Coordinates of C-alpha atoms in Angstrom, one line a residue:
F1 CA -87.6 63.5 24.8
I2 CA -88.9 59.9 25.4
I3 CA -92.5 61.2 25.8
D4 CA -92.1 63.3 22.7
C5 CA -90.8 60.4 20.7
Y6 CA -93.7 58.2 21.8
A7 CA -96.3 60.9 21.1
L8 CA -95.0 61.6 17.6
R9 CA -94.9 57.9 16.8
S10 CA -98.2 56.9 18.3
T11 CA -100.6 59.9 17.6
Q12 CA -102.2 61.3 14.5
F13 CA -99.9 64.3 13.8
A14 CA -100.7 65.0 10.2
F15 CA -97.9 66.4 8.0
V16 CA -97.8 67.9 4.5
E17 CA -95.2 66.6 2.0
N18 CA -95.1 67.7 -1.7
G19 CA -98.4 69.5 -1.2
I20 CA -100.2 66.3 0.0
L21 CA -101.7 66.0 3.5
H22 CA -100.8 62.7 5.1
Q23 CA -103.0 61.5 8.0
S24 CA -102.3 57.8 8.0
K25 CA -100.6 56.6 11.1
G26 CA -98.2 54.4 9.0
D27 CA -97.2 57.4 7.0
I28 CA -96.6 59.5 10.1
I29 CA -94.4 56.8 11.6
K30 CA -92.3 56.5 8.4
H31 CA -92.0 60.2 8.2
Y32 CA -90.7 60.6 11.8
K33 CA -88.3 57.7 11.4
K34 CA -86.9 59.4 8.3
N35 CA -86.7 62.8 10.0
G36 CA -84.7 62.2 13.1
M37 CA -86.5 59.7 15.4
I38 CA -83.4 57.6 16.0
P39 CA -81.2 60.6 17.0
D40 CA -83.9 61.7 19.3
V41 CA -84.2 58.4 21.1
V42 CA -80.4 58.0 21.5
A43 CA -80.0 61.6 22.7
S44 CA -82.7 61.1 25.3
I45 CA -80.5 58.5 27.0
S46 CA -78.3 61.4 28.1
L47 CA -80.9 62.4 30.6
L48 CA -79.8 59.5 32.7
D49 CA -76.9 61.7 33.7
I50 CA -79.3 63.3 36.2
I51 CA -79.5 60.0 38.1
F52 CA -76.2 58.5 37.2
P53 CA -73.7 61.3 36.7
S54 CA -71.3 60.4 34.0
Y55 CA -69.7 62.1 31.0
H56 CA -70.5 59.0 28.9
F57 CA -74.2 59.9 29.1
R58 CA -73.6 63.5 28.4
L59 CA -71.7 62.6 25.2
L60 CA -74.9 61.0 23.9
S61 CA -76.6 64.4 23.7
L62 CA -74.2 65.2 20.8
V63 CA -76.2 62.8 18.7
R64 CA -78.7 65.5 18.2
I65 CA -76.3 67.2 15.9
L66 CA -77.3 64.5 13.3
R67 CA -80.7 66.3 13.1
L68 CA -79.1 69.4 11.5
P69 CA -79.6 68.1 7.9
Y70 CA -83.3 67.6 8.7
F71 CA -83.3 71.1 10.0
F72 CA -81.9 72.4 6.7
D73 CA -84.5 70.6 4.7
S74 CA -87.3 71.9 6.9
L75 CA -85.9 75.5 6.7
C76 CA -85.8 75.3 2.9
A77 CA -89.3 74.0 2.8
H78 CA -90.6 76.8 5.0
L79 CA -88.8 79.4 2.9
D80 CA -90.1 77.9 -0.3
E81 CA -93.7 78.2 1.0
R82 CA -93.0 81.9 1.5
G83 CA -91.7 82.4 -2.0
I84 CA -88.0 82.4 -1.1
R85 CA -86.2 79.9 -3.3
I86 CA -82.9 78.3 -2.3
S87 CA -81.0 76.5 -5.0
L88 CA -80.2 72.8 -4.5
A89 CA -76.5 73.7 -5.0
S90 CA -76.6 76.2 -2.2
N91 CA -78.5 73.9 0.1
L92 CA -76.0 71.1 -0.6
L93 CA -73.0 73.3 0.0
A94 CA -74.4 74.5 3.3
K95 CA -74.9 70.9 4.4
I96 CA -71.5 69.8 3.4
V97 CA -69.8 72.8 5.1
L98 CA -71.8 72.2 8.3
L99 CA -71.0 68.4 8.3
Y100 CA -67.4 69.3 7.7
M101 CA -67.2 71.6 10.7
I102 CA -69.0 69.0 12.8
A103 CA -66.5 66.3 11.8
C104 CA -63.6 68.6 12.7
H105 CA -65.2 69.2 16.1
E106 CA -65.7 65.5 16.8
I107 CA -62.2 64.6 15.6
S108 CA -60.7 67.4 17.8
C109 CA -62.6 65.9 20.8
I110 CA -61.2 62.5 20.1
W111 CA -57.7 63.9 19.8
F112 CA -58.2 65.4 23.2
I113 CA -59.7 62.2 24.6
I114 CA -56.7 60.2 23.4
H115 CA -54.3 62.7 25.1
R116 CA -56.3 63.1 28.3
Y117 CA -57.5 59.6 29.1
V118 CA -55.8 57.0 26.9
E119 CA -52.2 58.3 26.9
R120 CA -52.1 60.1 30.3
G121 CA -49.0 58.2 31.3
K122 CA -47.1 58.6 28.1
E123 CA -44.4 61.3 28.0
L124 CA -44.6 61.9 24.3
T125 CA -48.0 62.6 22.7
W126 CA -49.2 65.0 20.1
A127 CA -50.0 67.5 22.8
T128 CA -46.7 67.3 24.7
S129 CA -44.8 67.6 21.4
D130 CA -46.8 70.6 20.2
C131 CA -45.0 73.7 21.5
P132 CA -46.4 76.8 19.9
L133 CA -44.4 79.0 22.3
G134 CA -41.2 77.2 21.5
G135 CA -39.1 75.1 23.9
D136 CA -38.4 71.5 24.4
T137 CA -41.0 68.7 24.2
G138 CA -43.0 68.4 27.4
S139 CA -41.9 71.7 28.7
D140 CA -44.1 74.5 30.1
A141 CA -44.1 76.1 26.6
C142 CA -46.0 73.1 25.1
L143 CA -49.6 72.3 25.0
A144 CA -49.2 69.9 27.8
M145 CA -46.3 69.4 30.3
W146 CA -44.8 66.2 31.5
S147 CA -44.2 65.6 35.2
D148 CA -41.4 63.2 36.2
E149 CA -42.8 63.2 39.8
L150 CA -46.3 62.2 38.9
E151 CA -45.2 60.2 35.8
Q152 CA -48.0 61.8 33.7
H153 CA -48.7 64.9 31.8
N154 CA -51.2 67.6 32.7
V155 CA -54.4 68.1 30.7
C156 CA -53.7 71.5 29.3
N157 CA -50.7 73.8 29.9
M158 CA -52.2 76.9 28.2
D159 CA -54.2 79.7 29.7
S160 CA -57.5 77.9 29.2
L161 CA -58.9 74.7 27.7
N162 CA -60.2 76.8 24.9
D163 CA -56.6 77.4 23.7
C164 CA -55.9 73.7 23.8
Y165 CA -59.2 73.0 21.9
I166 CA -58.3 75.5 19.2
R167 CA -54.9 73.7 18.7
A168 CA -56.7 70.4 18.4
F169 CA -59.2 71.9 16.0
H170 CA -56.3 73.3 13.9
F171 CA -54.8 69.8 13.9
S172 CA -58.0 68.2 12.8
L173 CA -58.8 70.9 10.1
T174 CA -55.4 70.7 8.5
T175 CA -55.5 66.9 8.5
L176 CA -59.1 66.6 7.3
S177 CA -58.5 69.1 4.5
T178 CA -55.3 67.1 3.5
V179 CA -53.2 70.3 3.9
G180 CA -51.1 69.1 6.8
Y181 CA -48.8 72.0 7.9
G182 CA -46.7 69.6 9.9
D183 CA -46.6 71.8 13.0
I184 CA -48.6 69.1 14.9
S185 CA -48.1 65.5 14.3
P186 CA -48.9 62.1 15.9
A187 CA -46.3 60.8 18.3
T188 CA -47.5 57.3 19.2
E189 CA -48.8 54.3 17.3
L190 CA -52.3 54.9 18.4
E191 CA -52.2 58.5 17.3
T192 CA -50.8 57.4 13.9
I193 CA -53.7 54.9 13.4
W194 CA -56.2 57.6 14.3
E195 CA -54.4 60.1 12.0
L196 CA -54.8 57.6 9.1
C197 CA -58.5 57.3 9.8
V198 CA -58.9 61.1 9.8
V199 CA -57.1 61.3 6.4
L200 CA -59.4 58.7 5.0
V201 CA -62.4 60.6 6.3
G202 CA -61.0 63.8 4.7
A203 CA -60.6 62.0 1.3
C204 CA -64.2 60.8 1.5
F205 CA -65.4 64.3 2.2
L206 CA -63.5 65.6 -0.8
A207 CA -64.8 62.9 -3.1
A208 CA -68.4 63.4 -1.8
L209 CA -68.1 67.2 -2.4
I210 CA -66.9 66.7 -6.0
G211 CA -69.4 63.9 -6.7
A212 CA -72.3 65.9 -5.3
F213 CA -71.7 69.0 -7.4
G214 CA -70.9 66.9 -10.4
A215 CA -74.3 65.2 -10.1

């Protein structure tokens, strides 16, 4: 990734924009900066995980998700060259839905990080109080089970981590969409603060969606 970033920034890779061929090195650098150079550079740091194993480095690879809007623009440009027209409204809707799902995924991961790492020693969390199978809080019927002997809860009490992720995604989606079924709720001060942040993000998404289509 680092070599690729340097090559694209330092060599004469001409590109076509609005039917005009650009060969100037300055134009090429500006074009690459505008089309994902920074996400590429940050994501390349994740390769340090090979030398220094750490999930912190692996998380940086997720920055590449930010390149998806550029991918949509490139895809539309290629289809346009072949006579397949995609309306701006359809392109905008696809971008917003994609970013919405990415936001739900990232928020779900943060919910799980709070449960797994930050509040491992707390008996009452959103996961230990979420009991889709019924039962008391912190029991084996909940998303996570509290252990008095270890004085901490386990990571996931379901059949697989995928089941726990689906519940976290459900929590994020209902909050971000401002629906809020109420079956899962924050149980600590930290979780309440994060919940308020998620609600604000959801309100911004809704405002952006209405404003974009209104424009």
